[in-house]
Amino acid sequence: MPEAATAPAARASIGDSEFDRDTALTRRAPGVYDIDLSAGWTIISAVNGGYLLAVLGRALADALPHADPFTISAHYLTASQPGPAVVRTDVVRTGRTLSTGQASLFQYDDEGREVERIRVLASYGDLDALPDDVRTSARPPAIPPMEHCFGPEDGPTPVDGSSAITERLMLKLDPSTLGWALGQPSGKGEMRAWFGLKDGRDPDPLSLLLAVDALPPTAFELGVKGWVPTVELTVHVRCRPAPGPLRVSIATRNLAGGFLEEDAEVWDSADRLVAQSRQLARVRLA
Amino acid sequence: MPEAATAPAARASIGDSEFDRDTALTRRAPGVYDIDLSAGWTIISAVNGGYLLAVLGRALADALPHADPFTISAHYLTASQPGPAVVRTDVVRTGRTLSTGQASLFQYDDEGREVERIRVLASYGDLDALPDDVRTSARPPAIPPMEHCFGPEDGPTPVDGSSAITERLMLKLDPSTLGWALGQPSGKGEMRAWFGLKDGRDPDPLSLLLAVDALPPTAFELGVKGWVPTVELTVHVRCRPAPGPLRVSIATRNLAGGFLEEDAEVWDSADRLVAQSRQLARVRLA
């Protein structure tokens, strides 16, 4: 038998994976890119905000002289739909160490007019050029081994199996943050999971933009049952992630006035804190 | 004797204070504002980033249909100087609850050409229209009573008395985060202080934009002696602050690769968490 038949399932590689194909842009003109937003990254009918941020991040990586998003802030304006979109970028400033750019994602209304979905400001650099000092006082999240965590394939809940994105993610949730799925939210506003791409593609700075917004909302553990749309999301990418699964830890400390923050940390297999993010989200009660 | 002679020193009010005068803009055209950046908010020779954010925040409050910054993200491009500047705003989207705008602050080079200093994206709303639910799990910072804390007027250190901004702030630092001033940094990356405006003006959403960036860098407590310029700063204003002094708590958990984050919380006199911020800053060793 050919060797492939007994080898483990083929692993996708960076540049040749579902995530790469679904964030690939076609340059229409300098700084202007077309893309067909994939229905494969939707939750119920909404396109995942982290996937959209990765699309914008990829456009800026092409438009700017630096390739890695160091800090990227997105304001979500209107709900994106699967289908055609255009990304328009603007180079704000180019420097030796950092370059700053702006990007907007537009879709089309019934008369074909552009409607802005998301606007982004970001500063890019070269992660590989950073000095290798590490003085991180944060500790990796206490999360059980992957085989003791649960994904959508492990039961009827916790994550709605009808959401296309669950087919593309390897998401294994810490059972101590899964009370909401059993009707017993902890009240603690925490969510932790092992995270990867289902086709085995290793993480890179662009997939970190997806990772910070891919877990169920912390609001579920606070007993909120409604929708929690993102108003603004800022991600700091601090280190190129090592190959292998990521650990994502999200916490909410201030649910008030109908809004909440979600702070995410992403740790790689080498125990490096590779990304930090914070978002402001609205609570829309069901 | 007239009553005023025995009354406490007159307190400035919101709208009529040093901070209000120094952030006041003159509308040149729709969405375009002139301002003379005050030398009164400099640290050594740099204009404070929080003061600059408040200037941009005030311009957007005028340009947008909503008055309060809910989330505002600034990317700092080049160093601002005291003197003339122009702010150009752009209304991105107006909605019932939230409006999104963009603003840039420019100054002039030797030939009079505009040089962009800061670009901002922000979503504004009406803090007074929010429901009054509060489910904050964060606790106010453990900070000693104000009379046990120290400001620049209490000694030759800790804050360089030559910095103009110290004349305009009431800043009383928690002694447990003052080790750096005595040559004994704690190594903990924390900074806590009581914060107010010296002329007694009470806090409002715009002065919160100043408060999050007004303490000495947490890097000092990590033993870093150089300059820590802000790359990006995002502030969430979550509640209109009650009158009286604020408590500001800042923490850094990830100093690595020559960058660090600073997370700030601002608590008001009614024990409400009124603002949260995060910035990415570079470490430039002295």
XYZ file of C-alpha atoms in Angstrom:
572
model
C 0.000 0.000 0.000
C 1.236 3.512 -0.603
C 2.744 5.094 2.445
C 0.083 7.805 2.613
C -2.597 5.272 3.408
C -1.044 4.403 6.757
C 0.357 7.844 7.603
C -1.732 10.218 9.722
C -4.128 12.507 7.844
C -2.204 15.007 5.754
C -1.557 18.255 7.621
C -2.177 21.513 5.814
C 0.713 23.963 5.848
C 0.905 27.722 6.266
C 0.052 29.167 2.865
C -1.861 26.074 1.739
C -4.835 25.544 4.033
C -8.535 26.336 4.342
C -7.680 29.436 6.343
C -5.202 30.666 3.735
C -7.545 29.984 0.816
C -10.466 31.712 2.550
C -8.436 34.828 3.441
C -6.710 35.090 0.035
C -7.227 38.435 -1.695
C -6.972 39.425 -5.341
C -5.277 42.756 -5.965
C -7.537 44.826 -8.205
C -5.398 47.980 -8.060
C -2.660 49.260 -5.730
C -4.073 48.957 -2.231
C -7.466 47.609 -3.404
C -8.310 43.938 -2.993
C -11.252 41.719 -3.866
C -12.310 38.717 -1.826
C -15.241 36.367 -1.640
C -16.006 36.054 2.075
C -16.365 32.366 2.791
C -19.516 30.938 4.360
C -17.185 28.484 6.080
C -16.394 30.876 8.953
C -19.923 31.736 10.056
C -21.514 31.298 13.470
C -25.223 30.806 12.871
C -25.438 33.336 9.996
C -22.839 35.892 11.148
C -19.359 35.929 9.690
C -16.839 35.525 12.506
C -15.157 38.796 13.480
C -11.748 37.170 13.884
C -11.872 35.713 10.370
C -12.775 39.184 9.047
C -9.910 40.739 10.988
C -7.536 38.183 9.456
C -8.764 39.172 5.974
C -8.068 42.845 6.703
C -4.776 41.924 8.330
C -3.689 40.032 5.237
C -4.533 43.005 3.000
C -2.434 45.313 5.182
C 0.445 42.833 5.210
C 0.480 43.189 1.428
C 0.023 46.962 1.362
C 2.604 47.835 4.024
C 6.381 47.301 3.914
C 6.185 45.226 7.116
C 4.425 41.858 7.204
C 3.398 41.274 10.840
C 0.529 42.986 12.684
C 1.982 44.308 15.961
C -1.219 46.096 16.983
C -4.447 46.145 15.012
C -7.686 47.852 16.056
C -10.969 47.119 14.294
C -14.285 48.944 14.643
C -17.178 46.790 13.442
C -19.772 48.953 11.701
C -22.339 46.708 10.005
C -22.790 42.941 9.847
C -20.799 41.193 7.110
C -22.326 38.477 4.958
C -20.680 35.650 3.055
C -20.021 36.785 -0.511
C -18.122 39.434 -2.454
C -16.274 42.186 -0.615
C -13.605 44.735 -1.365
C -10.809 45.862 0.965
C -9.357 49.336 0.504
C -6.075 50.089 2.255
C -4.266 53.346 2.944
C -0.615 53.611 3.985
C -0.551 56.129 6.834
C 3.153 56.137 7.632
C 6.143 53.936 6.849
C 9.048 53.782 9.272
C 12.125 51.656 9.738
C 10.717 49.522 12.566
C 6.978 50.111 12.279
C 4.557 51.054 9.529
C 0.983 52.158 10.087
C -1.919 51.512 7.764
C -5.660 51.779 7.570
C -8.058 49.397 5.864
C -11.786 49.158 5.313
C -13.882 46.222 4.225
C -16.921 47.002 2.085
C -19.759 44.921 0.714
C -22.562 45.932 -1.631
C -26.168 46.931 -1.087
C -29.059 46.011 -3.421
C -28.123 48.815 -5.791
C -24.465 47.782 -5.861
C -23.294 50.667 -3.673
C -20.451 50.013 -1.261
C -21.424 49.655 2.412
C -18.580 49.799 4.918
C -18.487 46.795 7.266
C -15.287 47.270 9.277
C -12.596 49.911 9.584
C -9.142 49.078 10.892
C -6.040 50.969 12.028
C -2.872 48.945 12.486
C 0.864 49.194 13.045
C 2.981 46.477 11.465
C 6.561 45.359 12.051
C 8.828 42.357 11.686
C 8.432 39.883 14.565
C 11.618 38.078 13.593
C 13.634 41.286 14.022
C 12.700 41.724 17.698
C 15.286 41.138 20.415
C 14.733 37.870 22.248
C 14.291 39.239 25.761
C 11.282 37.741 27.557
C 10.223 39.093 30.948
C 6.631 37.927 31.013
C 5.114 37.801 34.493
C 1.807 36.402 33.212
C 1.543 32.624 33.558
C 0.021 30.235 31.006
C -3.635 29.467 31.720
C -4.427 26.527 33.961
C -6.207 24.349 31.436
C -6.533 20.566 31.575
C -4.821 18.349 28.974
C -6.573 18.426 25.621
C -8.053 14.942 26.058
C -9.954 16.193 29.114
C -11.463 19.131 27.230
C -14.568 19.157 25.056
C -15.400 20.242 21.531
C -18.586 20.370 19.484
C -17.919 16.810 18.283
C -18.109 15.540 21.862
C -21.848 16.052 22.344
C -25.038 17.736 21.186
C -23.852 20.932 22.870
C -21.805 22.943 23.917
C -21.090 24.663 20.614
C -23.916 24.761 18.122
C -22.957 22.128 15.566
C -24.805 23.960 12.824
C -22.203 26.709 12.775
C -19.869 26.227 9.847
C -16.848 27.577 11.710
C -16.847 24.614 14.077
C -15.960 22.379 11.111
C -12.778 24.378 10.522
C -11.546 24.761 14.090
C -9.984 22.402 16.566
C -11.577 23.865 19.689
C -11.430 21.984 22.979
C -13.029 23.863 25.862
C -11.899 23.646 29.471
C -14.793 21.849 31.243
C -14.598 24.346 34.128
C -15.746 27.067 31.691
C -18.515 24.934 30.191
C -21.185 25.342 32.867
C -23.287 27.442 30.493
C -23.641 24.456 28.148
C -25.252 22.481 30.987
C -27.504 25.360 32.076
C -25.211 26.120 35.022
C -23.067 29.131 34.123
C -20.279 29.676 36.657
C -20.878 33.423 36.909
C -17.142 33.934 36.513
C -16.835 35.385 33.000
C -13.998 33.091 31.957
C -13.527 30.940 28.871
C -10.513 28.758 28.112
C -9.743 26.425 25.248
C -7.172 24.624 23.191
C -7.275 26.135 19.711
C -6.047 25.035 16.317
C -7.136 24.788 12.708
C -8.879 21.519 11.924
C -6.742 20.814 8.866
C -3.622 20.920 11.019
C -2.191 24.189 9.705
C 0.155 25.642 12.302
C -0.478 29.081 13.787
C 1.036 32.270 12.396
C 0.446 35.955 13.207
C -2.620 36.110 10.938
C -4.303 33.066 12.454
C -3.792 34.625 15.912
C -6.241 37.327 14.793
C -8.782 34.541 14.375
C -7.856 32.760 17.614
C -8.685 35.704 19.895
C -12.314 35.813 18.707
C -13.117 32.130 18.169
C -14.288 30.942 21.590
C -17.875 31.143 22.859
C -18.567 34.522 24.523
C -17.555 34.811 28.167
C -21.032 36.312 28.598
C -22.412 32.751 28.400
C -20.625 31.947 31.675
C -22.189 35.117 33.128
C -25.635 33.737 32.319
C -26.241 36.008 29.342
C -28.092 34.138 26.633
C -28.272 36.783 23.921
C -26.004 37.843 21.131
C -22.768 39.675 21.963
C -21.690 41.627 18.869
C -18.217 43.136 18.857
C -18.001 46.932 18.721
C -14.204 47.153 18.714
C -11.392 44.612 18.867
C -7.694 45.359 19.312
C -5.055 42.626 19.045
C -1.377 42.860 19.945
C 0.722 40.140 18.313
C 3.837 39.822 20.459
C 5.690 36.818 19.108
C 5.602 34.477 16.119
C 3.847 31.372 17.481
C 5.632 28.031 17.626
C 4.021 25.115 15.746
C 1.344 23.174 17.605
C -1.885 23.916 19.415
C -2.548 27.235 21.132
C -4.151 27.869 24.491
C -6.609 30.760 24.598
C -7.820 32.273 27.849
C -10.532 34.956 27.884
C -11.807 36.955 30.843
C -14.497 39.566 31.422
C -14.333 41.722 34.549
C -16.756 44.530 33.750
C -20.238 43.713 32.464
C -22.134 46.970 32.990
C -24.463 49.309 31.160
C -25.137 46.726 28.467
C -21.493 46.432 27.426
C -18.600 44.209 28.423
C -14.929 43.802 27.664
C -13.283 40.502 26.697
C -9.550 40.207 27.348
C -7.872 37.328 25.545
C -4.424 35.841 25.941
C -3.017 33.363 23.457
C -0.169 31.068 24.511
C 1.791 28.859 22.127
C 3.219 25.352 22.565
C 6.526 26.859 23.741
C 4.745 28.643 26.632
C 5.149 32.087 25.049
C 2.412 34.696 25.400
C 2.073 35.310 21.656
C -0.982 37.582 21.528
C -3.112 39.758 23.794
C -6.431 41.234 22.785
C -9.274 43.252 24.215
C -12.678 43.832 22.728
C -15.684 45.921 23.671
C -18.933 44.093 22.960
C -22.607 44.886 23.369
C -24.987 42.615 25.172
C -28.179 42.097 23.219
C -30.511 40.110 25.387
C -32.351 37.332 23.610
C -14.204 90.158 55.161
C -15.834 88.913 52.019
C -16.879 85.284 52.207
C -14.506 84.240 49.436
C -11.494 85.114 51.537
C -12.217 82.365 54.041
C -13.659 79.824 51.585
C -11.361 77.138 50.136
C -9.539 77.955 46.908
C -11.981 78.282 44.029
C -12.491 75.003 42.195
C -12.521 75.000 38.417
C -15.596 73.473 36.824
C -16.095 71.230 33.806
C -16.006 73.546 30.786
C -14.013 76.231 32.605
C -10.635 74.821 33.635
C -7.045 74.536 32.434
C -7.844 71.192 30.844
C -10.865 72.595 28.994
C -9.014 75.684 27.788
C -6.034 73.621 26.603
C -8.180 71.113 24.691
C -10.497 73.742 23.156
C -10.632 73.650 19.360
C -11.621 76.288 16.832
C -13.725 74.999 13.961
C -12.127 76.142 10.717
C -14.512 74.249 8.427
C -16.918 71.338 8.889
C -14.889 68.603 10.576
C -11.639 70.620 10.586
C -10.365 72.156 13.811
C -7.400 74.320 14.787
C -5.710 74.134 18.163
C -2.560 75.449 19.770
C -1.131 72.476 21.668
C -0.270 73.703 25.126
C 3.246 73.377 26.552
C 1.499 72.864 29.889
C 0.993 69.122 29.311
C 4.552 68.107 28.468
C 6.753 65.547 30.181
C 10.342 66.714 29.670
C 9.772 67.962 26.097
C 7.173 65.427 24.892
C 3.499 66.300 24.764
C 1.573 63.806 26.896
C -0.252 61.174 24.831
C -3.348 61.279 27.026
C -3.696 65.047 26.589
C -3.388 64.572 22.818
C -6.023 61.826 22.900
C -8.349 64.175 24.796
C -7.852 66.826 22.074
C -8.797 64.305 19.367
C -11.630 63.011 21.522
C -13.053 66.522 21.874
C -12.924 67.068 18.097
C -14.824 63.820 17.503
C -17.392 64.739 20.172
C -18.127 67.814 18.080
C -18.075 66.058 14.711
C -20.224 63.051 15.672
C -23.890 63.027 16.744
C -22.922 61.313 20.018
C -20.829 63.068 22.662
C -19.125 60.329 24.692
C -16.162 58.187 23.581
C -17.157 54.553 24.239
C -14.031 53.113 22.617
C -11.220 55.123 21.079
C -8.046 53.715 19.530
C -5.062 55.936 18.749
C -1.940 55.065 16.764
C 0.913 57.471 17.548
C 2.927 58.176 14.399
C 5.373 60.995 15.095
C 6.173 63.054 18.197
C 3.918 66.068 18.761
C 5.338 69.433 19.826
C 3.659 72.300 21.653
C 2.267 74.752 19.111
C -0.200 74.927 16.236
C -1.971 71.798 15.055
C -4.985 70.906 12.963
C -7.432 68.053 13.575
C -9.285 66.600 10.607
C -12.271 64.369 11.354
C -14.257 61.981 9.204
C -17.682 60.577 10.097
C -17.496 56.866 9.275
C -20.993 55.798 10.320
C -23.821 57.244 12.360
C -26.231 54.933 14.144
C -28.937 55.259 16.752
C -26.841 54.019 19.678
C -23.290 54.351 18.370
C -21.503 56.512 15.846
C -18.021 55.863 14.510
C -15.527 58.495 13.463
C -11.925 58.905 12.488
C -9.621 61.800 13.315
C -6.041 62.776 12.616
C -3.884 65.383 14.261
C -1.366 67.161 12.043
C 1.382 69.654 12.699
C 3.615 71.487 10.231
C 7.154 70.905 9.008
C 9.646 73.660 8.197
C 8.029 74.240 4.826
C 4.551 74.432 6.301
C 3.498 70.987 5.053
C 1.214 68.920 7.255
C 2.840 66.041 9.122
C 0.473 63.502 10.680
C 1.102 62.943 14.394
C -1.725 60.634 15.496
C -4.582 58.798 13.841
C -7.648 57.726 15.780
C -10.680 55.489 15.232
C -13.498 55.768 17.745
C -17.077 54.773 18.457
C -19.154 57.269 20.426
C -22.432 56.943 22.284
C -24.415 58.498 25.124
C -23.259 57.266 28.534
C -26.377 58.664 30.197
C -28.599 56.502 27.982
C -27.083 53.211 29.179
C -29.078 50.885 31.422
C -27.874 50.982 35.016
C -26.973 47.323 35.405
C -23.551 46.808 37.028
C -22.065 43.324 37.272
C -18.420 44.211 37.678
C -16.306 41.417 39.165
C -13.150 43.557 39.203
C -12.445 45.162 42.562
C -11.148 48.697 43.156
C -7.373 48.839 43.515
C -5.893 48.421 46.973
C -4.375 51.861 47.342
C -3.642 53.647 50.629
C -5.556 56.802 51.607
C -4.426 59.848 49.654
C -2.568 61.329 52.616
C -0.287 58.267 52.650
C 0.570 58.607 48.955
C 3.222 60.797 47.376
C 3.313 63.393 44.631
C 6.059 65.434 43.005
C 5.549 68.150 45.624
C 6.488 65.716 48.380
C 10.173 65.470 47.530
C 12.931 65.954 44.970
C 11.749 62.788 43.251
C 9.701 60.717 42.307
C 8.252 62.654 39.371
C 10.586 65.062 37.632
C 9.447 68.447 38.862
C 10.590 70.101 35.658
C 7.774 68.478 33.700
C 5.025 70.996 33.154
C 2.264 68.399 33.388
C 2.981 67.820 37.072
C 1.813 71.393 37.757
C -1.602 70.595 36.298
C -2.229 67.190 37.868
C -3.078 66.053 41.341
C -1.117 62.801 41.275
C -0.500 60.871 44.489
C 1.375 57.625 43.951
C 0.933 54.495 46.033
C 4.248 54.144 47.918
C 4.304 50.411 47.157
C 4.729 51.291 43.452
C 7.399 53.926 44.102
C 10.432 51.679 44.534
C 11.868 52.925 41.240
C 12.089 56.463 42.650
C 14.362 55.154 45.403
C 16.477 53.040 43.053
C 14.682 49.865 44.173
C 12.117 48.926 41.527
C 9.790 46.193 42.739
C 10.031 44.172 39.526
C 6.245 43.889 39.551
C 5.182 46.171 36.702
C 2.452 47.900 38.678
C 1.665 51.585 39.159
C -1.198 53.005 41.210
C -2.206 56.553 42.011
C -4.906 58.952 43.040
C -5.568 61.229 40.081
C -7.246 64.581 39.641
C -6.782 67.926 37.958
C -4.870 70.381 40.120
C -7.423 73.155 39.650
C -10.123 70.927 41.117
C -12.084 70.304 37.926
C -14.093 67.108 38.316
C -13.555 64.191 35.923
C -15.618 63.662 32.784
C -15.285 61.212 29.887
C -12.694 63.399 28.131
C -10.464 63.766 31.191
C -10.523 59.959 31.570
C -8.596 59.848 28.267
C -5.883 61.839 30.040
C -6.046 59.831 33.262
C -5.142 56.490 31.662
C -1.798 57.833 30.366
C -0.729 60.194 33.153
C 1.140 57.942 35.591
C 4.861 57.128 35.387
C 5.466 54.101 33.130
C 5.095 50.710 34.780
C 8.416 49.953 33.078
C 10.109 52.010 35.812
C 9.007 49.402 38.358
C 10.472 46.748 36.044
C 13.833 48.482 36.249
C 13.683 49.987 32.779
C 15.206 53.458 32.784
C 14.644 54.520 29.188
C 11.802 56.158 27.349
C 8.595 54.191 26.743
C 6.804 55.790 23.781
C 3.245 54.696 23.087
C 2.618 52.919 19.772
C -1.127 52.424 20.243
C -3.583 53.264 23.015
C -7.204 52.128 23.237
C -9.552 53.433 25.916
C -13.022 52.164 26.782
C -15.078 54.697 28.733
C -17.717 52.683 30.563
C -19.470 55.130 32.860
C -19.673 58.886 33.453
C -17.381 59.426 36.457
C -18.767 60.776 39.729
C -17.217 63.997 41.079
C -14.077 63.619 43.155
C -10.668 62.018 42.807
C -10.059 58.970 40.620
C -7.974 55.918 41.395
C -5.834 54.658 38.513
C -4.227 51.223 38.515
C -1.855 50.148 35.756
C -0.288 46.730 35.208
C 2.174 45.227 32.749
C 2.351 41.457 32.393
C 4.282 40.996 29.172
C 7.547 42.869 28.657
C 9.178 40.995 25.769
C 10.894 41.670 22.473
C 11.346 45.345 23.309
C 7.613 46.020 23.712
C 5.193 45.949 26.609
C 1.498 46.434 27.238
C 0.067 48.726 29.924
C -3.449 47.918 31.144
C -5.110 50.727 33.077
C -8.269 50.754 35.150
C -9.834 53.977 36.359
C -12.200 53.922 39.345
C -14.302 56.863 40.465
C -15.251 58.064 43.943
C -18.453 55.981 43.786
C -16.374 52.773 43.294
C -17.406 52.395 39.656
C -14.936 51.088 37.078
C -15.323 54.056 34.718
C -12.586 53.347 32.159
C -10.331 50.538 30.974
C -7.412 51.029 28.638
C -4.580 49.091 27.075
C -1.568 50.438 25.280
C 1.322 48.902 23.394
C 4.569 50.751 24.069
C 8.146 50.382 22.931
C 11.034 50.198 25.325
C 13.861 52.476 24.253
C 16.746 51.823 26.584
C 18.501 54.943 27.812
